[in-house]
Short mmCIF file of C-alpha atoms and ligand atoms in Angstrom, two decimals:
data_model
loop_
_atom_site.label_atom_id
_atom_site.label_comp_id
_atom_site.label_asym_id
_atom_site.label_seq_id
_atom_site.Cartn_x
_atom_site.Cartn_y
_atom_site.Cartn_z
CA UNK A 1 121.35 74.90 95.87
CA UNK A 2 118.43 76.28 93.75
CA UNK A 3 115.98 78.31 96.57
CA UNK A 4 112.22 77.05 95.41
CA UNK A 5 110.26 79.59 93.70
CA UNK A 6 107.83 81.86 95.49
CA UNK A 7 103.95 81.84 95.03
CA UNK A 8 103.81 85.89 94.40
CA UNK A 9 100.15 85.97 94.33
CA UNK A 10 100.12 83.57 97.80
CA UNK A 11 102.21 86.52 99.28
CA UNK A 12 100.01 89.53 98.09
CA UNK A 13 97.11 87.58 98.92
CA UNK A 14 97.77 86.85 102.26
CA UNK A 15 99.36 90.50 103.29
CA UNK A 16 96.50 91.85 101.46
CA UNK A 17 94.21 89.78 104.05
CA UNK A 18 95.97 90.58 107.14
CA UNK A 19 96.76 94.35 106.42
CA UNK A 20 93.29 94.38 106.34
CA UNK A 21 92.26 92.73 109.48
CA UNK A 22 92.66 95.24 112.59
CA UNK A 23 95.17 94.64 114.99
CA UNK A 24 95.76 97.45 117.66
CA UNK A 25 98.85 96.17 120.26
CA UNK A 26 96.40 94.08 123.14
CA UNK A 27 93.70 93.71 120.62
CA UNK A 28 95.39 91.57 118.03
CA UNK A 29 93.43 88.32 117.99
CA UNK A 30 92.16 88.56 114.80
CA UNK A 31 95.22 88.67 113.19
CA UNK A 32 96.62 85.88 115.38
CA UNK A 33 93.38 83.93 114.33
CA UNK A 34 93.94 84.26 110.67
CA UNK A 35 97.77 83.60 110.48
CA UNK A 36 96.70 80.52 112.29
CA UNK A 37 94.19 79.55 109.49
CA UNK A 38 96.11 80.07 106.77
CA UNK A 39 99.19 78.00 108.94
CA UNK A 40 96.66 75.38 109.46
CA UNK A 41 96.63 74.07 105.90
CA UNK A 42 100.49 72.85 106.26
CA UNK A 43 99.73 69.43 108.41
CA UNK A 44 103.44 68.82 109.70
CA UNK A 45 103.40 72.15 111.49
CA UNK A 46 102.20 72.04 114.98
CA UNK A 47 100.34 75.13 115.94
CA UNK A 48 99.49 76.12 119.67
CA UNK A 49 98.69 80.19 121.35
CA UNK A 50 101.05 81.25 123.99
CA UNK A 51 98.96 82.33 127.33
CA UNK A 52 99.93 85.72 126.38
CA UNK A 53 97.93 85.52 123.21
CA UNK A 54 101.02 85.16 120.43
CA UNK A 55 100.83 82.16 118.04
CA UNK A 56 103.86 79.39 118.17
CA UNK A 57 104.03 77.02 115.15
CA UNK A 58 106.65 74.40 115.19
CA UNK A 59 108.10 72.82 112.10
CA UNK A 60 110.12 69.83 112.91
CA UNK A 61 113.23 69.94 110.69
CA UNK A 62 115.79 67.10 109.21
CA UNK A 63 117.86 67.76 112.59
CA UNK A 64 116.71 68.58 115.74
CA UNK A 65 120.27 69.09 117.74
CA UNK A 66 120.43 72.80 117.44
CA UNK A 67 116.69 73.99 117.52
CA UNK A 68 116.08 77.55 115.38
CA UNK A 69 113.49 80.66 116.14
CA UNK A 70 111.82 82.80 113.48
CA UNK A 71 110.04 85.74 114.43
CA UNK A 72 107.41 88.55 113.41
CA UNK A 73 104.83 90.60 115.05
CA UNK A 74 101.14 90.98 114.18
CA UNK A 75 99.93 93.65 116.33
CA UNK A 76 100.21 97.41 114.86
CA UNK A 77 100.06 100.93 116.69
CA UNK A 78 96.52 101.74 117.12
CA UNK A 79 94.81 103.44 120.35
CA UNK A 80 92.88 103.27 123.18
CA UNK A 81 89.57 105.56 124.16
CA UNK A 82 90.80 107.83 126.73
CA UNK A 83 87.85 109.67 127.39
CA UNK A 84 84.38 110.16 126.28
CA UNK A 85 84.06 114.05 125.59
CA UNK A 86 80.92 116.34 126.41
CA UNK A 87 80.83 116.91 122.76
CA UNK A 88 80.26 113.47 122.19
CA UNK A 89 83.37 112.70 120.80
CA UNK A 90 86.58 110.60 121.86
CA UNK A 91 90.07 111.45 123.04
CA UNK A 92 92.76 108.68 122.70
CA UNK A 93 95.45 107.23 124.06
CA UNK A 94 98.04 106.18 121.87
CA UNK A 95 99.32 102.80 121.55
CA UNK A 96 102.85 101.94 120.78
CA UNK A 97 104.89 105.06 119.18
CA UNK A 98 102.03 106.46 117.09
CA UNK A 99 102.19 110.03 115.63
CA UNK A 100 99.13 112.06 115.76
CA UNK A 101 99.85 113.67 112.81
CA UNK A 102 100.30 110.45 110.83
CA UNK A 103 96.79 109.66 111.38
CA UNK A 104 95.23 112.87 111.25
CA UNK A 105 92.36 112.32 109.17
CA UNK A 106 92.58 108.57 109.00
CA UNK A 107 89.42 106.78 108.95
CA UNK A 108 89.02 104.47 111.98
CA UNK A 109 87.17 101.78 113.87
CA UNK A 110 86.32 101.66 117.38
CA UNK A 111 85.69 97.83 118.80
CA UNK A 112 82.93 98.81 122.00
CA UNK A 113 82.97 95.70 124.87
CA UNK A 114 79.63 94.15 123.45
CA UNK A 115 81.34 93.40 119.86
CA UNK A 116 80.05 95.94 118.43
CA UNK A 117 81.69 98.46 115.70
CA UNK A 118 81.43 102.15 115.05
CA UNK A 119 83.30 103.94 112.69
CA UNK A 120 84.90 107.55 112.59
CA UNK A 121 87.85 109.41 111.64
CA UNK A 122 90.61 111.28 113.65
CA UNK A 123 90.26 115.12 113.37
CA UNK A 124 91.90 117.55 115.50
CA UNK A 125 89.65 119.93 117.51
CA UNK A 126 90.27 122.83 115.28
CA UNK A 127 89.51 120.88 111.99
CA UNK A 128 87.22 123.51 110.19
CA UNK A 129 89.86 125.99 108.43
CA UNK A 130 86.41 128.23 107.77
CA UNK A 131 86.53 128.30 111.22
CA UNK A 132 89.39 128.08 113.21
CA UNK A 133 91.43 129.39 110.36
CA UNK A 134 95.61 129.66 110.96
CA UNK A 135 95.32 128.31 115.19
CA UNK A 136 94.31 125.03 113.35
CA UNK A 137 97.36 124.87 110.89
CA UNK A 138 99.51 126.08 114.44
CA UNK A 139 97.58 123.72 116.87
CA UNK A 140 100.23 121.38 118.04
CA UNK A 141 99.33 117.65 116.86
CA UNK A 142 99.18 116.44 120.59
CA UNK A 143 96.48 114.41 122.48
CA UNK A 144 94.54 116.92 124.00
CA UNK A 145 93.82 117.87 120.68
CA UNK A 146 93.19 114.97 118.53
CA UNK A 147 89.62 113.52 118.72
CA UNK A 148 87.53 110.47 116.99
CA UNK A 149 84.78 112.27 115.04
CA UNK A 150 81.90 109.45 115.21
CA UNK A 151 79.81 108.30 112.21
CA UNK A 152 76.77 108.07 114.76
CA UNK A 153 74.16 110.69 116.20
CA UNK A 154 75.87 112.02 119.19
CA UNK A 155 76.16 115.69 120.47
CA UNK A 156 76.85 114.66 124.17
CA UNK A 157 78.81 111.96 126.36
CA UNK A 158 75.56 110.31 127.06
CA UNK A 159 74.48 109.60 123.77
CA UNK A 160 78.12 108.17 123.29
CA UNK A 161 78.00 106.02 125.78
CA UNK A 162 74.16 104.93 124.89
CA UNK A 163 75.62 103.47 121.71
CA UNK A 164 77.76 101.30 124.44
CA UNK A 165 81.21 103.24 123.44
CA UNK A 166 83.33 103.07 126.70
CA UNK A 167 86.59 104.05 128.20
CA UNK A 168 89.50 101.00 127.21
CA UNK A 169 87.54 100.58 123.97
CA UNK A 170 90.52 99.69 121.26
CA UNK A 171 91.02 101.85 118.11
CA UNK A 172 91.95 100.73 114.59
CA UNK A 173 93.08 103.10 111.90
CA UNK A 174 92.29 102.34 108.62
CA UNK A 175 95.02 100.55 106.65
CA UNK A 176 94.15 101.64 103.14
CA UNK A 177 95.78 99.15 101.02
CA UNK A 178 96.74 99.35 97.71
CA UNK A 179 99.06 97.62 94.87
CA UNK A 180 100.61 99.32 92.12
CA UNK A 181 103.33 98.61 90.15
CA UNK A 182 104.81 96.07 92.31
CA UNK A 183 104.40 98.68 95.20
CA UNK A 184 102.40 97.59 98.57
CA UNK A 185 101.09 100.70 100.42
CA UNK A 186 99.51 100.26 103.46
CA UNK A 187 99.49 101.15 107.11
CA UNK A 188 101.03 98.26 108.68
CA UNK A 189 103.45 96.84 106.83
CA UNK A 190 105.82 96.87 109.81
CA UNK A 191 105.53 94.06 110.45
CA UNK A 192 102.53 91.98 108.47
CA UNK A 193 104.71 92.45 105.76
CA UNK A 194 107.59 89.94 107.04
CA UNK A 195 104.72 87.85 108.57
CA UNK A 196 103.66 87.58 105.01
CA UNK A 197 107.21 86.91 104.10
CA UNK A 198 107.43 84.05 106.82
CA UNK A 199 104.09 82.41 105.31
CA UNK A 200 105.66 82.46 101.69
CA UNK A 201 108.40 80.67 102.79
CA UNK A 202 106.62 78.38 104.76
CA UNK A 203 104.42 77.27 101.12
CA UNK A 204 107.35 77.56 99.04
CA UNK A 205 109.06 74.69 100.85
CA UNK A 206 106.50 72.69 101.19
CA UNK A 207 105.58 73.07 97.59
CA UNK A 208 109.19 71.84 97.04
CA UNK A 209 109.24 69.10 99.48
CA UNK A 210 111.39 70.64 101.83
CA UNK A 211 111.55 71.25 105.20
CA UNK A 212 113.78 73.10 107.24
CA UNK A 213 117.12 71.76 108.19
CA UNK A 214 116.83 72.66 112.31
CA UNK A 215 113.25 72.03 113.85
CA UNK A 216 111.89 75.37 113.45
CA UNK A 217 110.03 77.56 116.18
CA UNK A 218 107.85 80.83 114.05
CA UNK A 219 106.88 82.92 116.71
CA UNK A 220 103.85 85.29 115.50
CA UNK A 221 103.89 87.84 118.47
CA UNK A 222 101.66 90.23 119.83
CA UNK A 223 102.99 92.82 122.10
CA UNK A 224 105.99 93.94 120.19
CA UNK A 225 104.86 97.93 119.49
CA UNK A 226 105.05 98.18 123.51
CA UNK A 227 108.53 96.55 123.65
CA UNK A 228 107.96 93.13 124.87
CA UNK A 229 106.36 90.93 122.66
CA UNK A 230 109.28 87.81 121.88
CA UNK A 231 109.77 88.31 125.40
CA UNK A 232 108.21 85.15 126.10
CA UNK A 233 107.31 82.24 123.81
CA UNK A 234 110.51 81.20 122.55
CA UNK A 235 111.64 77.68 123.91
CA UNK A 236 114.95 77.51 125.99
CA UNK A 237 116.40 74.84 123.67
CA UNK A 238 116.70 77.48 120.71
CA UNK A 239 120.02 78.42 120.01
CA UNK A 240 119.37 80.96 117.41
CA UNK A 241 116.83 83.72 116.78
CA UNK A 242 116.02 85.12 113.58
CA UNK A 243 114.22 88.40 113.79
CA UNK A 244 111.88 89.30 110.63
CA UNK A 245 111.12 92.96 110.71
CA UNK A 246 110.79 96.28 108.68
CA UNK A 247 114.23 97.99 107.47
CA UNK A 248 114.07 101.78 108.45
CA UNK A 249 114.52 103.73 104.97
CA UNK A 250 115.32 107.36 104.83
CA UNK A 251 117.99 109.85 104.39
CA UNK A 252 121.52 108.55 105.78
CA UNK A 253 120.00 104.80 105.47
CA UNK A 254 121.44 102.71 103.09
CA UNK A 255 117.74 100.20 103.20
CA UNK A 256 115.44 101.04 100.33
CA UNK A 257 112.34 99.42 99.18
CA UNK A 258 114.05 97.24 96.64
CA UNK A 259 116.12 95.72 98.87
CA UNK A 260 115.48 93.51 101.87
CA UNK A 261 117.94 94.93 104.81
CA UNK A 262 120.15 93.27 107.60
CA UNK A 263 120.48 95.44 110.60
CA UNK A 264 123.62 95.30 112.32
CA UNK A 265 122.50 97.98 115.33
CA UNK A 266 119.92 99.45 116.16
CA UNK A 267 118.78 101.49 119.41
CA UNK A 268 119.53 98.68 121.46
CA UNK A 269 122.78 97.85 120.27
CA UNK A 270 124.47 95.56 117.92
CA UNK A 271 123.02 92.06 116.61
CA UNK A 272 124.91 88.57 116.66
CA UNK A 273 128.13 88.90 114.55
CA UNK A 274 128.74 85.31 113.88
CA UNK A 275 124.71 85.06 112.37
CA UNK A 276 124.79 88.13 110.80
CA UNK A 277 128.11 86.92 109.13
CA UNK A 278 126.43 84.01 108.17
CA UNK A 279 123.15 85.42 106.88
CA UNK A 280 125.21 87.73 104.73
CA UNK A 281 127.27 84.98 103.22
CA UNK A 282 123.66 82.78 102.50
CA UNK A 283 122.61 86.24 101.17
CA UNK A 284 125.64 86.41 98.74
CA UNK A 285 125.92 82.89 97.56
CA UNK A 286 122.11 83.05 96.20
CA UNK A 287 122.20 86.31 94.74
CA UNK A 288 120.08 87.73 97.13
CA UNK A 289 119.93 91.47 96.70
CA UNK A 290 120.63 93.00 100.23
CA UNK A 291 121.74 96.14 102.13
CA UNK A 292 123.54 96.53 105.44
CA UNK A 293 122.19 98.65 107.73
CA UNK A 294 122.10 100.74 110.82
CA UNK A 295 118.58 102.27 112.44
CA UNK A 296 118.64 105.11 114.80
CA UNK A 297 115.37 104.81 116.40
CA UNK A 298 114.09 101.12 116.42
CA UNK A 299 114.09 98.00 119.00
CA UNK A 300 113.33 94.53 117.88
CA UNK A 301 111.50 91.45 119.53
CA UNK A 302 114.98 90.14 119.59
CA UNK A 303 116.49 92.63 121.46
CA UNK A 304 113.25 92.20 123.93
CA UNK A 305 113.76 88.30 123.92
CA UNK A 306 117.50 89.39 124.50
CA UNK A 307 116.04 91.20 127.28
CA UNK A 308 114.05 89.17 129.01
CA UNK A 309 116.98 86.67 129.22
CA UNK A 310 117.02 84.50 126.13
CA UNK A 311 120.63 82.82 125.87
CA UNK A 312 120.75 83.04 121.47
CA UNK A 313 121.89 84.61 119.10
CA UNK A 314 120.09 87.15 117.41
CA UNK A 315 119.81 88.63 114.26
CA UNK A 316 117.50 90.94 112.56
CA UNK A 317 116.23 91.24 108.45
CA UNK A 318 113.53 92.58 106.36
CA UNK A 319 112.50 94.85 103.92
CA UNK A 320 112.84 98.37 103.55
CA UNK A 321 109.61 100.48 104.26
CA UNK A 322 109.15 104.27 103.53
CA UNK A 323 107.33 106.22 105.96
CA UNK A 324 107.40 103.55 108.34
CA UNK A 325 104.84 104.26 111.11
CA UNK A 326 103.23 106.68 108.80
CA UNK A 327 101.66 105.49 105.46
CA UNK A 328 104.18 102.84 104.89
CA UNK A 329 105.28 101.46 101.27
CA UNK A 330 107.30 98.92 100.19
CA UNK A 331 108.16 96.78 96.69
CA UNK A 332 107.61 93.48 95.83
CA UNK A 333 111.07 93.22 94.76
CA UNK A 334 112.13 93.15 98.66
CA UNK A 335 109.26 91.23 99.80
CA UNK A 336 110.78 88.31 97.53
CA UNK A 337 114.15 89.13 98.60
CA UNK A 338 113.35 88.86 102.23
CA UNK A 339 111.43 85.50 101.50
CA UNK A 340 114.47 84.23 99.66
CA UNK A 341 116.29 85.05 102.39
CA UNK A 342 114.40 82.88 105.30
CA UNK A 343 114.29 80.17 102.75
CA UNK A 344 117.98 80.50 102.24
CA UNK A 345 118.55 80.27 106.14
CA UNK A 346 116.00 77.94 107.32
CA UNK A 347 117.32 74.71 104.66
CA UNK A 348 120.74 75.84 105.48
ZN1 ZN B 1 108.32 96.17 113.11
#
């Protein structure tokens, strides 16, 4: 069977909008709403929010005797205000596996309780070369040496508090989205790239007048980066869970930015052999450019569901993303291959 064609412009438009919607773990509601609105134009999808705040879409299939699930996560790395310093600057605590050096000098937005936002940037406490010289260069990029310099007139704790900023406010780092020559460069392609691939699948199947072979639950989770995203939200009747999340690119990895990848094993151990074999068979039948790989420092929402007691076959596929949890990059080829693979699975 030929796969329905992908609306590339739709995929990239949705992705750009999603990347530009801040969603640090615990504060992902705007990205959940953005995705809910995009899916609401497909009348056969039943949309709901879980109590935990994730988006669940149910897509009735040709059959319902072996329902399936897809999952991808909407939350990203980020931070929370830990302390308002006597200088008026903010010390942060990180969300998920954020590496301070990877966001040094990045622009950021602070979300206050009242709904106001403030702009700023993440600097070291010894940022000026002319003042600190070598000391600034050698400073460990650790929590106590990093601070938010607010773009607001404050030089004291009191002035910052008077702005309405408090301990516990969420902080999102700028994604800096750029599309050039088929490359997509942005923070948080993990895992917004895969959410966009799933939406492109939904669009492609609808445009072709098709629906999934089995009723399919799509869970867009909101706590993946802290390890328990898809632990809840997948109904017990589901027999298979396809996790769609980025592939890790780097030295010794077979993944790259031009292929989609199936992960055979990560830090949490191996994925389901039978389901992985079926997916590889499908990719080969459809001529989808894919790689098989293992990831050394990685855990997924599929494993979160397994750890929570989910009795399902779990597999993991996704586009190769260079410099993950850093300033990430992938290529449209990997996004299209991932979309084709999800589509081929759903109609199989
Ligand atoms: Zn991820």
